[in-house]
Tab-separated table of C-alpha atoms in Angstrom:
chain	number	residue	atom	x	y	z
H	3	ASN	CA	-28.698	95.163	-8.253
H	4	ALA	CA	-26.970	96.334	-5.651
H	5	THR	CA	-23.488	97.714	-6.495
H	6	LYS	CA	-22.439	98.835	-3.504
H	7	GLU	CA	-18.600	98.213	-2.175
H	8	ARG	CA	-17.909	95.980	0.985
H	9	ALA	CA	-22.265	95.579	1.018
H	10	LEU	CA	-23.540	93.190	2.880
H	11	ASN	CA	-22.945	89.747	1.720
H	12	TYR	CA	-26.244	87.632	2.000
H	13	ALA	CA	-24.086	84.311	1.390
H	14	THR	CA	-21.918	84.540	4.329
H	15	GLN	CA	-22.801	87.280	6.661
H	16	ILE	CA	-26.916	87.329	7.317
H	17	LYS	CA	-28.319	85.649	10.124
H	18	LYS	CA	-31.994	84.175	9.058
H	19	GLN	CA	-33.870	81.358	10.720
H	20	ILE	CA	-33.565	78.358	9.162
H	21	GLY	CA	-37.095	76.715	9.370
H	22	SER	CA	-37.332	72.761	8.447
H	23	THR	CA	-33.552	72.810	7.300
H	24	ALA	CA	-32.621	72.425	10.984
H	25	LYS	CA	-34.583	68.875	11.356
H	26	PRO	CA	-31.282	66.816	10.345
H	27	LEU	CA	-28.870	68.999	12.298
H	28	TYR	CA	-31.096	69.357	15.488
H	29	ASP	CA	-33.121	66.131	15.407
H	30	TYR	CA	-32.613	63.201	13.384
H	31	GLY	CA	-29.244	63.614	13.406
H	32	PRO	CA	-28.488	63.808	17.251
H	33	ALA	CA	-30.832	60.755	17.547
H	34	ILE	CA	-29.049	58.521	15.171
H	35	GLU	CA	-26.273	59.683	16.640
H	36	TYR	CA	-26.756	59.271	20.414
H	37	LEU	CA	-29.940	57.151	20.538
H	38	ASN	CA	-28.940	54.704	17.699
H	39	TRP	CA	-32.098	55.535	15.923
H	40	SER	CA	-32.565	53.494	12.737
H	41	THR	CA	-34.389	55.286	9.846
H	42	TYR	CA	-37.604	53.219	10.548
H	43	ASN	CA	-37.854	54.929	14.242
H	44	ILE	CA	-41.515	55.935	15.224
H	45	VAL	CA	-42.294	59.372	16.018
H	46	SER	CA	-45.852	59.638	15.353
H	47	ASP	CA	-47.577	62.919	14.323
H	48	GLU	CA	-50.247	63.723	16.531
H	49	PRO	CA	-51.228	66.936	19.141
H	50	ILE	CA	-48.805	67.724	21.510
H	51	SER	CA	-47.357	70.692	23.042
H	52	TYR	CA	-43.660	72.294	23.615
H	53	SER	CA	-42.455	71.661	26.991
H	54	ASP	CA	-43.592	74.599	27.979
H	55	GLY	CA	-47.414	73.799	27.143
H	56	THR	CA	-46.793	75.985	24.217
H	57	SER	CA	-48.542	74.941	20.856
H	58	ILE	CA	-47.033	73.531	18.025
H	59	ASN	CA	-48.553	73.149	14.524
H	60	ASN	CA	-47.653	71.347	11.039
H	61	TRP	CA	-47.119	73.333	8.137
H	62	ASN	CA	-50.722	72.353	7.026
H	63	GLY	CA	-52.296	72.414	10.049
H	64	SER	CA	-53.173	68.568	9.708
H	65	TYR	CA	-51.674	65.307	11.414
H	66	GLU	CA	-50.259	61.977	9.551
H	67	GLY	CA	-50.646	59.830	12.657
H	68	PHE	CA	-48.456	56.665	12.800
H	69	GLU	CA	-44.872	57.719	10.846
H	70	THR	CA	-41.449	56.637	10.646
H	71	ALA	CA	-38.478	58.775	10.990
H	72	ARG	CA	-37.603	58.576	7.260
H	73	LYS	CA	-41.674	59.491	6.395
H	74	ALA	CA	-41.785	62.422	8.769
H	75	LEU	CA	-38.391	63.889	7.514
H	76	VAL	CA	-39.477	63.335	3.884
H	77	GLY	CA	-42.864	65.128	4.688
H	78	SER	CA	-40.946	67.831	7.126
H	79	ARG	CA	-43.530	67.049	10.074
H	80	ASN	CA	-42.854	69.756	12.846
H	81	ILE	CA	-44.393	67.560	16.039
H	82	PRO	CA	-42.166	64.016	15.025
H	83	ALA	CA	-39.090	66.414	14.544
H	84	LEU	CA	-39.692	68.147	18.326
H	85	LYS	CA	-40.369	64.446	19.674
H	86	ALA	CA	-36.701	63.483	17.780
H	87	PHE	CA	-35.677	67.030	19.487
H	88	GLN	CA	-37.389	65.810	23.184
H	89	ALA	CA	-35.905	62.413	23.276
H	90	ASN	CA	-32.475	63.377	23.236
H	91	ASP	CA	-29.965	65.008	25.875
H	92	GLN	CA	-30.082	68.916	25.371
H	93	ALA	CA	-25.953	68.925	25.517
H	94	ASN	CA	-25.981	66.263	23.078
H	95	ILE	CA	-27.997	68.118	20.726
H	96	ILE	CA	-25.784	71.393	21.708
H	97	LYS	CA	-22.446	69.299	20.957
H	98	PHE	CA	-23.657	67.858	17.332
H	99	VAL	CA	-24.705	71.045	16.206
H	100	THR	CA	-21.753	73.740	17.502
H	101	ASN	CA	-19.305	70.686	16.341
H	102	LEU	CA	-20.904	71.597	12.884
H	103	GLY	CA	-19.971	75.300	12.842
H	104	LEU	CA	-23.601	76.634	13.677
H	105	SER	CA	-24.723	79.034	16.488
H	106	PRO	CA	-27.719	77.845	18.448
H	107	GLN	CA	-29.037	80.483	20.964
H	108	ILE	CA	-27.778	78.815	24.520
H	109	ASN	CA	-29.146	80.475	27.292
H	110	SER	CA	-27.749	80.618	30.835
H	111	ASP	CA	-28.638	77.244	32.013
H	112	ASN	CA	-26.940	75.874	28.980
H	113	LYS	CA	-30.155	75.288	27.686
H	114	ILE	CA	-31.743	75.921	23.978
H	115	ASN	CA	-35.357	76.754	23.227
H	116	GLU	CA	-37.014	73.589	22.013
H	117	ALA	CA	-38.300	75.774	18.784
H	118	HIS	CA	-34.502	75.262	17.807
H	119	ALA	CA	-35.972	71.438	16.601
H	120	ILE	CA	-37.733	73.612	13.759
H	121	GLY	CA	-35.264	76.233	12.739
H	122	GLY	CA	-36.776	78.923	15.221
H	123	TYR	CA	-33.606	81.094	15.940
H	124	GLU	CA	-31.284	83.683	15.034
H	125	GLY	CA	-29.787	82.366	13.079
H	126	GLU	CA	-27.852	80.862	10.257
H	127	SER	CA	-26.059	82.114	6.459
H	128	PRO	CA	-26.109	79.590	3.789
H	129	LEU	CA	-22.232	79.268	4.068
H	130	THR	CA	-22.661	78.122	7.821
H	131	MET	CA	-25.746	75.889	6.365
H	132	ALA	CA	-23.723	74.621	3.147
H	133	ALA	CA	-20.692	73.674	6.122
H	134	ALA	CA	-22.837	71.947	8.195
H	135	TYR	CA	-24.418	69.740	5.939
H	136	SER	CA	-21.397	68.776	3.979
H	137	ALA	CA	-20.263	67.021	7.078
H	138	PHE	CA	-23.221	64.120	6.066
H	139	ALA	CA	-21.362	63.994	2.753
H	140	ASN	CA	-17.723	63.533	3.939
H	141	GLY	CA	-18.663	60.576	6.158
H	142	GLY	CA	-18.848	62.491	9.622
H	143	TYR	CA	-15.841	65.160	8.905
H	144	TYR	CA	-16.529	68.681	9.196
H	145	SER	CA	-14.135	71.175	7.524
H	146	LYS	CA	-14.320	75.210	8.476
H	147	PRO	CA	-14.786	77.265	5.311
H	148	TYR	CA	-12.452	79.122	3.671
H	149	THR	CA	-12.176	80.863	0.751
H	150	TYR	CA	-7.995	81.052	0.515
H	151	THR	CA	-5.093	78.565	0.647
H	152	LYS	CA	-2.187	81.251	1.497
H	153	ILE	CA	-1.412	84.902	1.649
H	154	VAL	CA	2.114	86.063	-0.359
H	155	TYR	CA	3.452	89.314	1.310
H	156	ARG	CA	4.376	91.522	-2.088
H	157	ASN	CA	7.652	93.005	0.112
H	158	ASN	CA	9.825	89.835	0.784
H	159	GLY	CA	7.876	86.884	-0.770
H	160	GLU	CA	6.980	85.573	2.475
H	161	GLU	CA	3.925	82.933	2.890
H	162	VAL	CA	1.496	82.182	5.170
H	163	ASP	CA	-0.542	79.031	4.736
H	164	ASN	CA	-4.314	79.081	5.958
H	165	VAL	CA	-4.425	75.331	6.954
H	166	SER	CA	-7.784	74.024	6.429
H	167	THR	CA	-8.763	71.724	9.707
H	168	ARG	CA	-11.278	68.448	9.401
H	169	ASN	CA	-12.746	67.161	12.192
H	170	LYS	CA	-14.422	64.147	13.179
H	171	VAL	CA	-18.094	65.031	14.487
H	172	MET	CA	-20.275	62.166	13.897
H	173	SER	CA	-20.393	58.622	13.154
H	174	GLU	CA	-19.942	57.588	9.556
H	175	GLU	CA	-23.285	55.822	10.310
H	176	THR	CA	-25.258	58.586	11.036
H	177	ALA	CA	-24.239	60.788	8.371
H	178	TYR	CA	-24.886	57.956	5.361
H	179	MET	CA	-28.297	57.255	7.092
H	180	ILE	CA	-28.875	61.009	7.407
H	181	SER	CA	-27.795	61.656	3.414
H	182	ASP	CA	-29.908	58.451	2.585
H	183	MET	CA	-33.176	60.009	3.950
H	184	LEU	CA	-32.281	63.259	2.523
H	185	VAL	CA	-32.068	61.710	-0.667
H	186	ASP	CA	-35.381	61.034	-0.759
H	187	THR	CA	-36.669	64.280	1.028
H	188	GLY	CA	-34.884	66.201	-1.973
H	189	GLN	CA	-37.253	64.259	-4.389
H	190	TYR	CA	-40.144	65.278	-2.836
H	191	ALA	CA	-39.399	68.538	-1.454
H	192	LEU	CA	-38.013	69.987	-4.610
H	193	GLY	CA	-41.041	68.455	-6.916
H	194	ARG	CA	-40.811	69.710	-10.576
H	195	PHE	CA	-37.485	70.994	-9.750
H	196	ALA	CA	-36.145	67.833	-8.129
H	197	ASN	CA	-34.215	66.435	-11.676
H	198	ILE	CA	-30.468	67.798	-11.493
H	199	ASN	CA	-28.913	66.139	-14.475
H	200	ASN	CA	-30.227	62.941	-13.314
H	201	MET	CA	-27.925	62.935	-10.305
H	202	GLN	CA	-28.549	61.519	-6.807
H	203	TYR	CA	-27.910	64.319	-4.037
H	204	ALA	CA	-29.608	64.925	-0.809
H	205	ALA	CA	-31.510	67.754	0.355
H	206	LYS	CA	-33.992	69.685	2.490
H	207	THR	CA	-36.205	72.982	2.003
H	208	GLY	CA	-37.085	75.021	4.621
H	209	THR	CA	-39.871	78.175	5.296
H	210	THR	CA	-39.858	80.382	8.204
H	211	ASN	CA	-43.009	82.371	8.825
H	212	TYR	CA	-43.434	86.275	9.892
H	213	PRO	CA	-45.105	86.939	13.269
H	214	ALA	CA	-49.028	87.445	12.567
H	215	GLU	CA	-48.310	91.391	13.647
H	216	ALA	CA	-45.903	91.835	11.220
H	217	LEU	CA	-48.401	90.563	8.475
H	218	ALA	CA	-51.104	92.215	9.677
H	219	SER	CA	-49.586	95.620	9.877
H	220	HIS	CA	-48.644	95.349	6.009
H	221	GLY	CA	-51.670	94.166	4.744
H	222	LEU	CA	-51.036	90.971	4.201
H	223	SER	CA	-52.555	89.074	6.963
H	224	ASN	CA	-54.898	86.908	4.655
H	225	THR	CA	-52.131	86.013	2.034
H	226	ASN	CA	-49.636	83.381	1.952
H	227	ALA	CA	-46.587	85.487	2.668
H	228	VAL	CA	-43.914	83.941	4.199
H	229	ASN	CA	-40.625	84.926	5.382
H	230	ASP	CA	-37.209	83.220	4.706
H	231	LEU	CA	-37.431	80.070	1.893
H	232	TRP	CA	-34.303	77.601	2.124
H	233	THR	CA	-32.553	74.789	0.470
H	234	VAL	CA	-29.539	73.060	1.196
H	235	GLY	CA	-28.349	70.165	-0.251
H	236	PHE	CA	-25.134	68.408	-1.445
H	237	ASN	CA	-23.967	65.614	-3.320
H	238	PRO	CA	-20.302	63.459	-2.300
H	239	ASP	CA	-18.226	66.558	-3.708
H	240	TYR	CA	-20.299	69.789	-3.163
H	241	ALA	CA	-22.643	71.074	-0.835
H	242	ILE	CA	-25.001	73.936	-2.017
H	243	GLY	CA	-26.883	76.605	0.466
H	244	VAL	CA	-29.818	78.653	-0.839
H	245	TRP	CA	-31.280	81.174	0.972
H	246	TYR	CA	-34.091	83.438	-1.043
H	247	GLY	CA	-35.851	86.168	0.826
H	248	TYR	CA	-35.919	89.911	1.600
H	249	ASP	CA	-34.521	92.380	3.819
H	250	ARG	CA	-37.749	94.047	5.167
H	251	ILE	CA	-41.497	92.950	5.149
H	252	SER	CA	-43.073	95.024	2.182
H	253	SER	CA	-46.830	94.982	0.742
H	254	GLU	CA	-45.084	94.785	-2.530
H	255	TYR	CA	-42.347	92.417	-1.886
H	256	TYR	CA	-42.490	88.822	-0.459
H	257	ASN	CA	-42.004	85.338	-0.622
H	258	ARG	CA	-45.046	83.142	-0.942
H	259	LEU	CA	-45.608	79.833	0.266
H	260	SER	CA	-46.017	78.069	-3.145
H	261	SER	CA	-43.533	80.383	-5.250
H	262	ALA	CA	-40.719	77.417	-5.124
H	263	GLN	CA	-38.140	80.032	-5.981
H	264	HIS	CA	-35.686	78.649	-3.845
H	265	GLU	CA	-35.889	75.557	-5.055
H	266	ARG	CA	-35.519	76.513	-8.541
H	267	LEU	CA	-32.393	78.387	-7.741
H	268	PHE	CA	-30.929	75.249	-6.067
H	269	GLN	CA	-31.566	73.153	-9.092
H	270	ALA	CA	-30.105	75.945	-11.542
H	271	VAL	CA	-26.997	76.180	-9.226
H	272	GLY	CA	-27.061	72.428	-8.900
H	273	LYS	CA	-27.409	71.715	-12.847
H	274	GLY	CA	-23.778	73.386	-12.919
H	275	ILE	CA	-22.022	71.504	-10.108
H	276	PHE	CA	-23.694	67.945	-9.712
H	277	THR	CA	-22.347	66.495	-12.563
H	278	SER	CA	-19.661	63.810	-11.212
H	279	GLY	CA	-22.324	60.946	-11.096
H	280	LYS	CA	-21.093	59.905	-7.645
H	281	THR	CA	-23.401	58.433	-5.264
H	282	PHE	CA	-23.205	57.778	-1.655
H	283	THR	CA	-21.303	54.938	-0.441
H	284	LYS	CA	-23.177	52.732	2.347
H	285	PRO	CA	-20.569	51.920	5.336
H	286	ASP	CA	-20.097	48.279	6.131
H	287	SER	CA	-20.918	49.305	9.834
H	288	VAL	CA	-24.856	50.162	8.267
H	289	VAL	CA	-27.097	47.189	7.454
H	290	GLU	CA	-30.663	47.343	5.030
H	291	VAL	CA	-33.211	45.409	7.267
H	292	THR	CA	-36.347	44.492	5.607
H	293	LEU	CA	-39.069	45.132	8.084
H	294	GLU	CA	-42.876	44.459	8.492
H	295	ASN	CA	-44.551	48.239	7.915
H	296	GLY	CA	-46.616	49.341	10.937
H	297	CYS	CA	-44.489	47.836	13.696
H	298	PRO	CA	-44.387	50.495	16.684
H	299	THR	CA	-41.132	49.071	17.040
H	300	PRO	CA	-39.265	47.576	14.188
H	301	CYS	CA	-39.773	43.989	13.535
H	302	LEU	CA	-39.294	41.376	10.970
H	303	PRO	CA	-41.869	40.043	8.726
H	304	SER	CA	-43.150	36.784	9.329
H	305	GLU	CA	-43.048	33.909	6.878
H	306	TYR	CA	-46.651	34.794	5.578
H	307	THR	CA	-46.104	38.686	5.394
H	308	PRO	CA	-47.484	39.730	1.799
H	309	ASP	CA	-44.700	42.091	-0.119
H	310	SER	CA	-46.999	44.908	0.023
H	311	TYR	CA	-46.545	45.049	3.965
H	312	LYS	CA	-42.715	44.821	3.701
H	313	ILE	CA	-40.086	48.048	3.849
H	314	THR	CA	-36.295	48.083	3.848
H	315	GLU	CA	-34.907	50.843	6.343
H	316	LEU	CA	-31.296	51.406	7.612
H	317	PHE	CA	-29.731	50.485	10.894
H	318	LYS	CA	-26.657	50.832	12.655
H	319	SER	CA	-25.021	47.514	12.600
H	320	GLY	CA	-25.467	45.442	15.829
H	321	THR	CA	-28.990	47.424	16.427
H	322	GLU	CA	-31.134	45.177	14.038
H	323	PRO	CA	-34.377	44.113	15.322
H	324	THR	CA	-35.239	40.200	16.130
H	325	THR	CA	-38.890	39.927	17.135
H	326	VAL	CA	-41.026	38.757	14.411
H	327	SER	CA	-44.354	40.466	13.417
H	328	THR	CA	-47.302	38.442	14.640
H	329	ARG	CA	-49.648	40.210	12.228
H	330	PHE	CA	-49.597	37.706	9.223
H	331	ALA	CA	-48.208	34.901	11.616
H	332	LYS	CA	-49.717	31.144	11.487
H	333	LEU	CA	-52.944	30.757	12.977
H	334	ALA	CA	-53.119	28.060	16.562
H	335	ASP	CA	-54.817	25.179	15.558
H	336	ILE	CA	-58.014	24.319	17.152
H	337	THR	CA	-58.550	21.634	20.196
H	338	ASN	CA	-60.639	18.665	21.249
H	339	LEU	CA	-61.667	18.190	17.442
H	340	LYS	CA	-64.918	15.543	17.574
H	341	ALA	CA	-66.925	13.716	15.165
H	342	SER	CA	-70.643	12.186	15.555
H	343	GLU	CA	-73.402	11.070	13.385
H	344	LYS	CA	-76.722	10.676	13.534
H	345	ASN	CA	-79.302	9.817	10.657
H	346	GLY	CA	-76.551	10.062	8.215
H	347	THR	CA	-75.450	13.783	9.315
H	348	VAL	CA	-72.334	13.752	10.949
H	349	THR	CA	-71.368	16.671	13.128
H	350	LEU	CA	-68.079	18.251	13.463
H	351	THR	CA	-67.103	20.231	16.816
H	352	TRP	CA	-63.989	21.462	18.176
H	353	THR	CA	-62.884	24.399	20.699
H	354	PRO	CA	-62.364	27.372	18.810
H	355	ILE	CA	-58.958	29.187	19.217
H	356	GLU	CA	-58.479	32.642	21.035
H	357	THR	CA	-59.272	35.677	19.060
H	358	PRO	CA	-55.791	36.385	16.908
H	359	ASP	CA	-53.540	39.778	17.968
H	360	SER	CA	-54.484	41.420	14.755
H	361	LEU	CA	-58.111	41.330	15.524
H	362	ASP	CA	-57.975	42.342	19.180
H	363	GLN	CA	-58.272	45.618	20.047
H	364	ASN	CA	-57.120	45.717	23.441
H	365	TYR	CA	-53.931	43.503	22.710
H	366	LEU	CA	-53.554	46.526	19.640
H	367	LYS	CA	-54.205	49.378	21.981
H	368	ASN	CA	-51.382	47.831	24.397
H	369	TYR	CA	-48.940	47.182	21.548
H	370	TYR	CA	-49.401	50.650	19.907
H	371	ARG	CA	-49.488	52.614	23.422
H	372	SER	CA	-45.577	53.290	23.148
H	373	ALA	CA	-45.919	54.818	19.536
H	374	PHE	CA	-48.360	57.841	20.803
H	375	ARG	CA	-48.656	60.236	23.472
H	376	ASN	CA	-51.884	61.331	23.017
H	377	ASP	CA	-54.932	59.285	23.778
H	378	GLY	CA	-57.233	60.181	21.221
H	379	SER	CA	-54.377	59.515	18.548
H	380	LEU	CA	-54.034	56.192	20.045
H	381	ASN	CA	-57.738	55.236	19.659
H	382	GLY	CA	-58.102	56.544	16.284
H	383	TYR	CA	-55.250	54.838	14.983
H	384	VAL	CA	-55.878	51.296	16.858
H	385	SER	CA	-59.485	51.818	15.543
H	386	SER	CA	-57.727	51.971	11.647
H	387	VAL	CA	-55.123	49.511	12.263
H	388	LEU	CA	-58.385	46.922	13.156
H	389	GLY	CA	-60.232	47.789	10.463
H	390	THR	CA	-57.331	47.545	7.576
H	391	ASN	CA	-56.848	44.221	9.127
H	392	MET	CA	-60.165	43.065	9.176
H	393	SER	CA	-60.382	43.873	5.420
H	394	VAL	CA	-57.046	42.490	4.878
H	395	LEU	CA	-57.519	39.369	6.885
H	396	GLY	CA	-61.293	38.875	7.075
H	397	SER	CA	-63.252	37.179	9.709
H	398	VAL	CA	-61.071	34.551	11.859
H	399	GLY	CA	-62.733	30.809	11.323
H	400	TYR	CA	-62.099	27.132	10.185
H	401	ASN	CA	-61.607	25.806	6.688
H	402	VAL	CA	-63.328	22.192	6.784
H	403	TYR	CA	-61.846	19.220	4.649
H	404	LEU	CA	-62.830	15.916	3.540
H	405	ASN	CA	-59.520	13.952	2.829
H	406	THR	CA	-59.972	12.353	-0.272
H	407	ASN	CA	-57.936	9.882	-2.364
H	408	ASN	CA	-57.018	13.119	-4.507
H	409	GLY	CA	-56.401	15.309	-1.850
H	410	LEU	CA	-57.996	17.614	0.574
H	411	GLU	CA	-61.870	18.571	-0.796
H	412	LEU	CA	-62.673	21.954	0.947
H	413	LEU	CA	-66.264	21.427	2.395
H	414	GLY	CA	-66.440	24.810	3.537
H	415	PHE	CA	-65.355	27.678	5.926
H	416	THR	CA	-67.339	28.658	9.145
H	417	THR	CA	-66.685	31.002	12.041
H	418	ASN	CA	-68.508	28.720	14.580
H	419	PRO	CA	-66.733	25.924	16.270
H	420	THR	CA	-69.114	23.262	14.507
H	421	PHE	CA	-69.742	21.813	11.204
H	422	THR	CA	-72.350	19.434	9.803
H	423	VAL	CA	-71.509	17.443	6.681
H	424	ASN	CA	-74.666	15.471	4.680
H	425	ASN	CA	-74.718	12.434	2.478
H	426	LYS	CA	-70.963	10.903	3.183
H	427	LYS	CA	-70.463	7.355	3.707
H	428	GLY	CA	-67.667	5.323	4.520
H	429	ASN	CA	-64.389	5.338	6.226
H	430	LEU	CA	-64.394	9.295	6.226
H	431	THR	CA	-61.029	11.395	7.719
H	432	PHE	CA	-62.046	15.434	8.092
H	433	VAL	CA	-59.639	18.351	8.512
H	434	VAL	CA	-60.209	21.618	10.300
H	435	LYS	CA	-57.683	24.078	9.828
H	436	SER	CA	-58.179	27.714	11.483
H	437	ALA	CA	-57.588	30.237	8.813
H	438	TYR	CA	-59.164	33.408	8.008
H	439	SER	CA	-61.868	34.669	5.919
H	440	VAL	CA	-60.127	36.205	3.486
H	441	PHE	CA	-55.867	35.922	3.832
H	442	LYS	CA	-55.417	31.912	3.270
H	443	ALA	CA	-51.571	31.747	3.301
H	444	ASN	CA	-51.447	31.725	7.248
H	445	MET	CA	-53.707	28.866	7.771
H	446	SER	CA	-52.697	26.381	10.561
H	447	ASP	CA	-51.476	22.811	10.047
H	448	GLY	CA	-54.649	21.408	10.871
H	449	LYS	CA	-56.195	18.940	13.125
H	450	SER	CA	-58.003	15.576	11.775
H	451	VAL	CA	-60.490	12.942	12.799
H	452	SER	CA	-61.994	9.614	11.199
H	453	ILE	CA	-65.583	8.361	11.564
H	454	ILE	CA	-67.362	5.438	9.573
H	455	VAL	CA	-70.675	6.247	8.248
H	456	ASN	CA	-71.757	3.234	7.230
H	457	LYS	CA	-75.427	2.950	4.495
H	458	MET	CA	-77.946	2.484	7.543
H	459	GLY	CA	-76.637	5.400	9.317
H	460	SER	CA	-75.061	4.235	11.591
H	461	SER	CA	-71.343	5.010	12.630
H	462	THR	CA	-67.840	3.941	14.501
H	463	ASN	CA	-65.653	7.205	14.994
H	464	ASN	CA	-62.147	7.696	15.817
H	465	ASN	CA	-62.242	11.359	17.502
H	466	SER	CA	-59.088	13.068	17.743
H	467	ASP	CA	-56.983	13.083	20.767
H	468	ASP	CA	-55.119	16.648	21.688
H	469	ASN	CA	-51.937	14.657	22.906
H	470	ASP	CA	-52.070	12.511	19.807
H	471	ASP	CA	-49.171	13.727	17.317
H	472	ASN	CA	-50.772	12.084	14.381
H	473	ASN	CA	-53.405	14.555	14.449
H	474	ASN	CA	-51.801	17.307	13.301
H	475	TYR	CA	-52.539	17.451	9.331
H	476	ASN	CA	-50.067	18.792	7.064
H	477	SER	CA	-51.292	19.110	3.651
H	478	GLY	CA	-48.757	20.955	1.727
H	479	SER	CA	-49.569	18.527	-1.274
H	480	SER	CA	-53.369	19.120	-1.239
H	481	THR	CA	-54.288	20.453	-4.851
H	482	ASN	CA	-57.671	21.955	-3.633
H	483	GLN	CA	-56.013	23.673	-0.382
H	484	ASN	CA	-53.630	25.207	-2.658
H	485	ASN	CA	-56.319	26.761	-4.752
H	486	SER	CA	-57.696	28.143	-1.850
H	487	ASN	CA	-54.686	29.565	-0.923
H	488	SER	CA	-53.339	30.936	-3.999
H	489	SER	CA	-57.049	32.437	-4.921
H	490	ASN	CA	-56.677	34.650	-1.627
H	491	ARG	CA	-53.509	35.822	-1.611
H	492	ARG	CA	-52.082	38.784	-1.648
C-alpha cells in the first residue's frame, strides 16, 4: 500500500536472485545454440557436485535418473541444469546472457560462479527477465526495453526520437526449441493456474531459498519459507515477468513454498494479455524426429519398436540421428539345425543365438555409461532397464513349428537348443525361429529342416545346411504364427 513518490520500482529497479528461471538462459539455451543439443539430449539426474566440490541438490532432495533435456527443464531439476552449464564454454554462456540484457556476476578471470546455472546470483528485475525471455518469442532477436518513443520539447517543438534497437542474439532454431520446451514447462509448473484463455504460451517458474542462518534467526527454520518467487512467460506477442516477495525477512510475512501466489498473479495478468490465439511457428531449420525413448544418445526406432516406446523431439536440421536402436530389433537366426529320430521321437537340435543386447547386462552397462557420471547411478539404472526389458520382452528362446498344408503349426517354445516331437509321421518339415517368450513381433525369419518318419519308426532326414539359403524360412502367410504374434504385441 505504498504511496510514496519516486519510490523503489519493483518491476524495474530490484536485483533479485532468479532461481530456476535461469535454466533456459544459462543452461539449455546456450547448449542448443553452441553445442547443437536437441530437446532429447540426455542429462541424467544423479548425485554430483559443483566443480569445486560443493554439493548441489534438487528442490525435493531426490534424483530421477535418466532424463532428457525437455523432461529435466519441465521438472526444473537442478543437477541436469548444472550439467548443461558445465558442458558449455563459459565464454559462450556469458555472451549468450549478456546479449539478452542480463547481468551475471563476472569475476576477474572472466568467469561466473556455477551457481548461475540455477539462478544463484544477484540478480535481475522483472523487466530484464521479461526482455530476455522475449528474445525466444522473437525468433532470436533481443530488443532493449523502453517506455517512450520520443521527446517533444515544449519551448521549440524539437523532437528527439528514442530509437529502439533489435539485435540478433541467437539462432531461430534455439529460440523455437526453447520456446517449445517452455510450452510444456509452463503447463506443468503452473498446474491449476496453467489455463490462460485456452491460449498457447511458454513459461518458467523459479524459487530461491533463504540462508539457513537467516531462517533460524527469525524462527522459520522448521517452516517451508522461501525467498523469491518468479514466473516469467511469453506468447508470440508479449512477455510477462513476475517477481513476488518481500523486502525483508520476517516471522510474520514470508513466502511459502507451495503458496503459488506468483503463478496466480501470472495467470491473472496473462488473462488480460494472452488473447490473440497466436502460436509459435516452427522454422524449416528445426525438424521433428520420432525416436526410440531410452537411448543414451538419440536413436531411431526399429521396425518392431512399440508405439509406447516412441517419442518425438526437436533437432536442428542436419543433426538428426541415423543410428537405429537394437532394443526391439529382429532376432538372429539359429545355426546348425539338425533333426534325428529314434523310436518315433524326433529330436531337433541347433546352435543357440548369442544373448541379445537388450538382455546383456555388460552390454547395457557400456551402452549407458555415457549418460551417467556416478557409477552407483549407472548400475542402478542398468538394473532397472534390464528388469524392464525382461518384463517386456521375456526370456530369449525359440518357437518350434511344424509346416503343414494350412501353414505353420506352433509346437511349443523352449529356451533350450533342443526340442522333441512325438507322434508325428510322414515327410515332416520343422521350422525354428529365435523368439522372446513375451514379445513376438521381432522373431527371426527361421531355419527349417526336413525328416521322413515312416510307420515303423525309421527315418530319413534332410538336415539343414547353414550355407543353403533355402533353409531360411519366411512365414508371413502363416495363420498360426500371426496369431502368436498378435497375442503378444504391445
